[in-house]
XYZ file of C-alpha atoms in Angstrom:
483
model
C 14.343 -32.991 38.662
C 14.110 -29.627 40.532
C 17.097 -28.220 42.398
C 16.690 -27.917 46.199
C 16.015 -24.310 47.421
C 19.042 -22.438 48.768
C 18.219 -22.889 52.592
C 21.129 -20.469 53.262
C 19.136 -17.744 51.944
C 16.755 -16.211 54.423
C 13.547 -14.703 53.132
C 13.344 -10.945 54.012
C 10.799 -10.012 56.425
C 9.520 -7.041 54.513
C 7.925 -8.992 51.605
C 4.176 -8.357 51.251
C 2.069 -11.182 52.811
C -1.037 -10.326 51.063
C -2.395 -9.339 47.451
C -3.332 -5.898 48.827
C 0.100 -5.578 50.396
C 1.606 -6.666 47.273
C -0.199 -3.853 45.119
C 0.662 -1.254 47.701
C 4.309 -2.068 47.465
C 4.311 -1.048 43.838
C 5.736 -4.612 42.625
C 5.058 -5.275 38.988
C 4.558 -8.628 37.166
C 6.651 -9.184 34.048
C 7.270 -12.247 31.890
C 10.172 -14.512 32.801
C 12.138 -13.667 29.535
C 11.846 -9.895 30.233
C 12.992 -10.785 33.771
C 16.000 -12.568 32.502
C 16.670 -10.027 29.716
C 16.906 -7.128 32.201
C 19.258 -8.818 34.484
C 21.384 -9.807 31.513
C 21.401 -6.188 30.330
C 22.858 -5.310 33.697
C 25.516 -7.815 33.540
C 26.540 -6.986 29.941
C 26.370 -3.245 30.668
C 28.869 -3.635 33.647
C 31.214 -5.738 31.622
C 30.437 -8.822 33.853
C 30.110 -12.417 32.766
C 26.540 -13.799 32.850
C 27.752 -16.392 35.468
C 30.771 -17.770 37.046
C 32.423 -21.113 36.590
C 32.525 -21.707 32.899
C 35.748 -21.001 31.178
C 36.955 -20.844 27.492
C 33.560 -19.577 25.940
C 34.394 -15.799 26.597
C 34.769 -15.039 22.884
C 32.612 -17.798 21.199
C 29.826 -19.209 23.114
C 29.066 -16.414 25.624
C 28.215 -13.438 22.966
C 26.025 -15.808 21.325
C 24.127 -16.681 24.519
C 23.972 -12.944 25.616
C 22.379 -12.146 22.019
C 19.864 -14.903 22.682
C 18.854 -13.642 26.259
C 18.736 -10.039 25.150
C 16.478 -11.031 22.211
C 14.256 -13.033 24.535
C 14.872 -16.401 22.721
C 14.433 -20.018 23.741
C 17.742 -21.708 23.385
C 19.060 -25.068 22.486
C 22.726 -25.963 23.186
C 24.193 -28.346 20.815
C 27.468 -29.904 21.707
C 29.332 -33.059 22.611
C 29.488 -34.430 26.154
C 31.372 -32.373 28.820
C 31.068 -29.058 27.109
C 29.130 -27.391 30.182
C 25.811 -27.331 28.343
C 23.793 -28.266 31.670
C 26.050 -26.064 33.701
C 25.176 -23.065 31.676
C 21.447 -23.943 31.605
C 21.385 -24.248 35.426
C 23.470 -21.190 35.957
C 20.878 -19.030 34.133
C 18.661 -18.932 37.253
C 21.055 -16.495 38.408
C 19.515 -13.970 36.119
C 16.088 -14.346 37.759
C 14.620 -12.065 40.539
C 15.810 -13.476 43.855
C 12.254 -13.647 45.048
C 8.942 -14.081 43.312
C 5.497 -13.712 44.622
C 3.043 -16.515 44.058
C -0.564 -17.258 45.280
C -0.148 -19.037 48.550
C -0.863 -22.918 47.809
C -0.440 -22.681 44.153
C 1.108 -25.846 42.532
C 2.063 -23.855 39.139
C 3.504 -20.531 40.736
C 0.338 -18.503 39.976
C 0.945 -14.873 39.346
C -1.202 -12.889 41.857
C -2.161 -10.446 39.212
C -2.935 -12.944 36.407
C -3.757 -16.311 38.065
C -3.991 -19.499 35.895
C -5.086 -22.450 37.935
C -8.483 -22.872 39.201
C -7.158 -23.019 42.862
C -5.508 -19.384 42.540
C -8.642 -17.974 40.660
C -11.063 -19.197 43.360
C -8.904 -18.107 46.241
C -8.498 -14.519 44.807
C -12.304 -14.351 43.922
C -13.131 -15.252 47.641
C -10.430 -13.319 49.461
C -9.688 -10.504 47.195
C -6.988 -8.355 48.697
C -6.729 -10.590 51.636
C -5.328 -13.520 49.332
C -2.127 -14.749 51.102
C 1.086 -14.343 49.101
C 4.022 -16.853 49.112
C 7.396 -15.848 47.980
C 9.569 -18.292 46.057
C 13.289 -18.046 45.545
C 14.932 -18.087 42.358
C 16.632 -21.565 42.980
C 13.034 -23.147 42.998
C 12.028 -21.558 39.679
C 14.020 -24.089 37.571
C 12.726 -27.514 36.292
C 14.776 -30.024 34.431
C 14.040 -33.446 32.516
C 16.590 -35.831 31.093
C 14.701 -36.840 27.902
C 14.287 -40.739 27.845
C 12.130 -42.882 25.404
C 9.722 -43.538 28.402
C 8.990 -39.987 29.226
C 5.254 -39.446 29.107
C 2.868 -36.416 28.569
C 1.989 -37.110 32.313
C 5.709 -36.436 33.292
C 5.700 -33.166 31.542
C 2.441 -31.923 31.388
C 0.157 -33.872 33.912
C -2.380 -36.498 34.552
C -5.800 -37.022 36.294
C -5.053 -37.940 39.870
C -7.399 -40.903 40.840
C -7.060 -40.234 44.426
C -8.711 -36.871 43.710
C -11.498 -38.445 41.674
C -12.084 -41.121 44.367
C -12.628 -38.272 46.853
C -15.708 -37.228 45.023
C -14.488 -34.667 42.314
C -15.691 -35.318 38.623
C -13.134 -35.894 35.913
C -14.188 -32.680 34.273
C -13.040 -30.784 37.373
C -9.936 -28.995 36.802
C -8.930 -29.784 40.515
C -8.534 -33.358 39.570
C -5.486 -32.612 37.611
C -1.959 -33.435 38.974
C 0.437 -30.857 37.171
C 3.565 -32.147 35.567
C 7.001 -30.496 35.510
C 6.280 -27.957 32.775
C 3.280 -26.258 34.607
C 4.988 -26.528 37.765
C 7.895 -24.459 36.417
C 5.557 -21.771 35.253
C 7.161 -18.205 35.511
C 10.672 -19.995 35.464
C 13.146 -21.947 33.393
C 12.485 -25.358 32.176
C 15.241 -27.452 30.614
C 15.307 -30.568 28.712
C 18.655 -32.515 28.351
C 19.219 -34.675 25.368
C 16.062 -33.505 23.591
C 16.368 -35.680 20.597
C 15.712 -38.822 22.891
C 12.255 -37.448 23.645
C 9.680 -39.528 21.730
C 8.277 -37.455 18.653
C 4.493 -37.776 20.006
C 5.859 -36.215 23.442
C 7.386 -33.288 21.516
C 4.197 -32.716 19.717
C 2.570 -32.373 23.224
C 5.360 -29.929 24.426
C 4.795 -27.887 21.292
C 1.003 -27.648 22.183
C 1.627 -26.309 25.506
C 4.409 -23.932 24.620
C 2.609 -22.474 21.321
C -1.086 -22.893 21.571
C -1.146 -22.813 25.318
C -3.595 -25.562 25.679
C -3.487 -29.196 26.388
C -5.783 -32.203 26.590
C -5.497 -34.647 29.609
C -7.667 -37.700 29.442
C -9.950 -35.901 26.819
C -10.404 -32.853 29.241
C -9.218 -29.607 27.480
C -7.790 -26.883 29.680
C -6.125 -23.700 29.041
C -2.504 -23.366 30.211
C -1.184 -19.868 29.592
C 2.237 -20.854 30.983
C 5.038 -18.301 31.190
C 8.263 -20.531 30.550
C 11.550 -19.994 29.271
C 12.693 -23.181 27.378
C 16.172 -24.353 27.200
C 17.490 -27.673 25.713
C 20.578 -29.615 25.156
C 21.549 -32.152 22.436
C 24.492 -34.168 21.191
C 25.233 -33.531 17.543
C 25.523 -37.274 16.890
C 22.180 -37.955 18.679
C 20.649 -34.942 16.753
C 20.836 -36.883 13.500
C 21.204 -40.653 14.409
C 19.490 -41.571 17.804
C 16.514 -39.351 17.388
C 15.361 -35.990 15.995
C 13.718 -32.709 17.013
C 10.449 -32.207 15.110
C 10.367 -29.350 12.773
C 7.760 -27.449 14.569
C 9.502 -27.628 18.021
C 12.796 -27.017 16.596
C 11.493 -23.886 14.873
C 10.245 -22.762 18.444
C 13.968 -22.209 19.578
C 15.082 -18.851 18.629
C 18.703 -19.528 19.023
C 20.841 -22.775 18.512
C 24.330 -22.251 20.158
C 27.288 -24.672 19.374
C 29.490 -25.476 22.243
C 32.951 -26.905 22.048
C 35.847 -28.178 24.020
C 38.579 -25.800 25.337
C 40.562 -24.523 22.496
C 43.825 -23.817 24.485
C 45.506 -26.092 26.908
C 45.826 -23.415 29.695
C 41.948 -23.102 29.627
C 41.746 -26.942 30.252
C 44.079 -26.610 32.985
C 42.082 -23.834 34.736
C 39.023 -26.124 34.503
C 40.837 -29.057 35.874
C 41.900 -27.174 38.641
C 38.537 -25.564 39.363
C 36.674 -28.803 39.257
C 38.937 -31.384 40.743
C 38.500 -32.625 44.273
C 41.616 -31.431 46.577
C 43.398 -34.291 48.034
C 45.180 -32.753 50.932
C 44.541 -34.772 54.010
C 45.358 -35.256 57.724
C 46.679 -38.442 58.963
C 47.535 -39.530 62.547
C 51.197 -38.278 61.748
C 50.109 -34.870 60.574
C 48.880 -33.135 57.508
C 49.799 -34.311 54.006
C 50.082 -31.782 51.140
C 49.656 -32.950 47.535
C 50.633 -30.746 44.579
C 50.398 -31.242 40.732
C 53.075 -29.188 39.160
C 51.981 -26.966 36.194
C 54.024 -28.998 33.611
C 52.283 -32.281 34.610
C 48.990 -30.416 34.625
C 49.754 -29.324 31.077
C 50.485 -32.995 30.327
C 47.061 -34.094 31.436
C 45.359 -31.279 29.293
C 47.477 -32.134 26.365
C 46.638 -35.808 26.658
C 43.030 -34.852 26.201
C 43.855 -32.302 23.184
C 45.838 -35.155 21.527
C 42.936 -37.659 22.004
C 40.601 -35.180 20.381
C 42.672 -35.138 17.399
C 43.558 -38.930 17.228
C 42.419 -41.191 14.699
C 42.407 -43.906 17.190
C 39.885 -42.152 19.296
C 35.984 -42.242 18.462
C 35.503 -38.472 17.935
C 31.716 -38.779 17.490
C 31.300 -39.605 21.148
C 33.713 -36.928 22.122
C 36.457 -36.471 24.462
C 34.899 -34.981 27.475
C 36.570 -32.442 29.733
C 35.484 -34.862 32.469
C 38.259 -36.926 31.211
C 40.660 -34.132 31.989
C 39.227 -33.755 35.557
C 39.174 -37.414 36.171
C 42.851 -37.811 35.128
C 43.991 -34.926 37.078
C 42.383 -36.369 40.207
C 43.833 -39.777 39.407
C 47.214 -38.350 39.013
C 47.112 -36.621 42.488
C 45.628 -39.678 44.104
C 48.558 -41.784 42.798
C 50.824 -39.326 43.946
C 49.113 -39.298 47.451
C 49.321 -43.288 47.664
C 52.910 -43.157 46.815
C 53.582 -40.441 49.380
C 51.756 -42.150 52.160
C 53.623 -45.341 51.662
C 56.902 -43.524 51.614
C 55.981 -41.487 54.868
C 56.244 -38.160 53.063
C 54.194 -35.092 54.186
C 54.697 -33.184 51.168
C 53.986 -34.948 47.930
C 54.267 -33.669 44.369
C 52.968 -35.829 41.361
C 55.590 -36.918 38.998
C 55.942 -38.762 35.649
C 55.710 -42.205 37.133
C 52.219 -41.425 38.506
C 50.923 -40.800 34.857
C 50.463 -44.586 34.875
C 47.262 -44.073 36.846
C 45.569 -42.211 33.808
C 44.884 -45.708 32.145
C 42.157 -46.588 34.659
C 40.599 -43.200 34.655
C 40.754 -42.731 30.858
C 39.522 -46.197 29.401
C 36.016 -45.617 30.421
C 35.797 -42.116 29.003
C 37.234 -42.514 25.552
C 36.285 -45.085 22.858
C 39.405 -46.592 21.279
C 39.148 -47.401 17.608
C 41.546 -50.149 16.505
C 41.569 -52.828 13.938
C 43.619 -54.986 16.278
C 42.311 -56.412 19.508
C 44.216 -55.605 22.605
C 45.718 -52.315 21.056
C 44.097 -50.089 23.676
C 46.800 -50.040 26.222
C 49.480 -49.262 23.554
C 47.368 -46.509 22.206
C 46.876 -45.034 25.588
C 50.551 -45.273 26.235
C 51.350 -43.434 23.109
C 49.037 -40.672 23.884
C 50.480 -40.064 27.241
C 54.137 -40.198 25.762
C 53.133 -37.668 23.150
C 51.670 -35.355 25.848
C 54.960 -35.562 27.809
C 57.021 -34.801 24.838
C 54.861 -31.979 23.706
C 54.936 -30.246 27.069
C 58.754 -31.103 27.696
C 59.490 -29.390 24.243
C 57.212 -26.293 25.171
C 58.753 -25.987 28.798
C 62.353 -26.896 28.898
C 64.727 -24.986 26.707
C 66.885 -27.219 24.666
C 70.159 -25.350 25.477
C 69.678 -26.273 29.088
C 69.693 -29.945 28.536
C 72.704 -30.343 26.265
C 74.917 -30.682 29.359
C 72.531 -33.083 30.894
C 72.918 -35.394 27.859
C 76.684 -34.925 27.907
C 76.905 -35.996 31.826
C 75.041 -39.232 31.078
C 76.984 -39.896 28.016
C 79.920 -39.720 30.383
C 78.575 -42.479 32.443
C 75.776 -40.909 34.628
C 73.059 -43.109 35.554
C 69.650 -42.309 37.319
C 67.071 -44.832 38.875
C 63.598 -43.687 39.186
C 60.113 -45.194 39.881
C 57.342 -45.505 42.369
C 59.646 -47.085 44.926
C 62.300 -44.150 44.893
C 61.772 -41.540 47.424
C 61.668 -37.624 46.743
C 64.735 -37.277 48.595
C 66.556 -39.858 46.529
C 65.474 -38.255 43.365
C 66.420 -34.783 44.516
C 69.989 -35.879 45.251
C 70.513 -36.495 41.435
C 70.822 -32.729 41.042
C 73.971 -32.759 43.235
C 75.151 -35.998 41.597
C 74.425 -34.406 38.080
C 74.961 -30.615 38.395
C 73.908 -29.983 34.830
C 70.267 -30.893 36.028
C 70.065 -27.943 38.084
C 69.266 -25.268 35.388
C 66.367 -27.274 33.625
C 64.961 -28.297 36.942
C 65.015 -24.762 38.169
C 62.876 -23.779 35.121
C 60.309 -26.439 36.249
C 60.172 -25.816 39.925
C 60.036 -21.971 39.715
C 62.416 -21.763 42.908
C 60.672 -24.381 44.949
C 63.577 -26.265 46.634
C 61.673 -29.050 48.473
C 62.649 -32.499 47.719
C 59.219 -33.433 46.328
C 59.317 -30.547 43.876
C 62.792 -31.107 42.718
C 62.488 -34.939 42.579
C 59.427 -34.423 40.325
C 61.062 -31.935 38.053
C 64.074 -34.299 37.744
C 62.071 -37.311 36.612
C 60.227 -34.981 34.140
C 63.629 -33.942 32.439
C 64.765 -37.362 32.156
C 61.619 -38.686 30.582
C 61.447 -35.745 28.182
C 65.029 -36.466 27.166
C 64.337 -40.151 26.756
C 61.256 -39.407 24.602
C 63.209 -36.859 22.517
C 65.686 -40.012 21.889
C 68.610 -38.444 23.777
C 68.620 -40.936 26.591
C 68.037 -44.729 26.890
C 65.605 -45.867 29.313
C 65.320 -49.401 30.777
C 61.775 -49.977 32.282
C 60.947 -52.823 34.588
C 57.615 -52.871 36.311
C 57.233 -49.555 38.216
C 60.997 -48.931 38.159
C 63.136 -47.176 35.291
C 66.933 -46.577 34.663
C 68.061 -43.779 32.547
C 71.595 -43.806 30.957
C 73.212 -42.288 27.936
C 72.816 -43.741 24.448
C 76.497 -44.814 23.887
């Protein structure tokens, strides 16, 4: 797979059109690793991140990656699923020159000063300084292959093109070759995802190209002095069980960098808000705004953190950050659906929307239980644990004593999907003690949607703290005192 060119970037008009003009312009050719290294030096010296869009690695992964790029290493990222390995690999194209000259018509990005293919060599020999030059954008200098057991040498390196042979060329003619992904990424970055899944005989072929710089195709030996920066990703479980990297190829990688899941809840929340699809919409009646309060975003992130520490979840397969993003989107979507049915124009997610996390979670985590049918109960306990954790961290206990006293004195609260935001918000007027903890959660937002969501969170937190009773029936619940 090769990403499409950035069509929004217009090629400058002053780029040299011929080999002679290129020499006159003073352009200098340099290896791709040196090119990446020089741009990385500029970023590091300026105190800028190598690329945007990756959070939580500032003090762990990024220093190792900077070291690897400065050293000119090929890199393998080792980590569980959903740890931004592919995103980091693809983002490294931003460290390439924006435009690179190649011999016009070249399939393998031939350097005009050091052509590799027969096409480029013959063209320069014939036209000299009049050889036409084509300029390639850095977005076209990236090649990627997901390693699968059926991947062949033809996919990666190349194969004899039978059509070209049928046109009259000899098999020994280099022009009969159809180049694979690696040669077509010459002078660029090539990535192999899930490298251990690549058959060992194919790994040997990769080693031959990257080390000895030659390859045999259908018995025809050609020299391919390619200039490629090699990156790879692998899952630690796959690294040892599903396949392996042959020792000579493993030795080719100068740096092996271990990735990890976000270490802190707020980092995971930042990633969720960055990646989630916004759900604000416009209906015939007007726009509908959907909000997820900070404390419920913390609940979604904490749920993932608790799952990563749970004995009931298979940790070998990992608990991806994609789980957090999907749960955040499902929470907001359920809030939107509830708001549309109630005819609300401003919707804020609340505790009863957390039931939507079951559908978005079960396909992304592997529950391990000795008893059949326990998955639902384990999921429910993880969600409750996340709500209780965030409640204890967010709401000061001294502000809830009066709330408990009010319910012990006979106050009752009804919540659920069928209760509107206005009805929930009116509980603050009925139980004045709710005003203080609700104010902590809303941050001054007095809209019925924000106040109603905060009321429900306080009531659920007190119930999980075993300070209020809760009678649940379907999508409705009633909170009352314990006496």
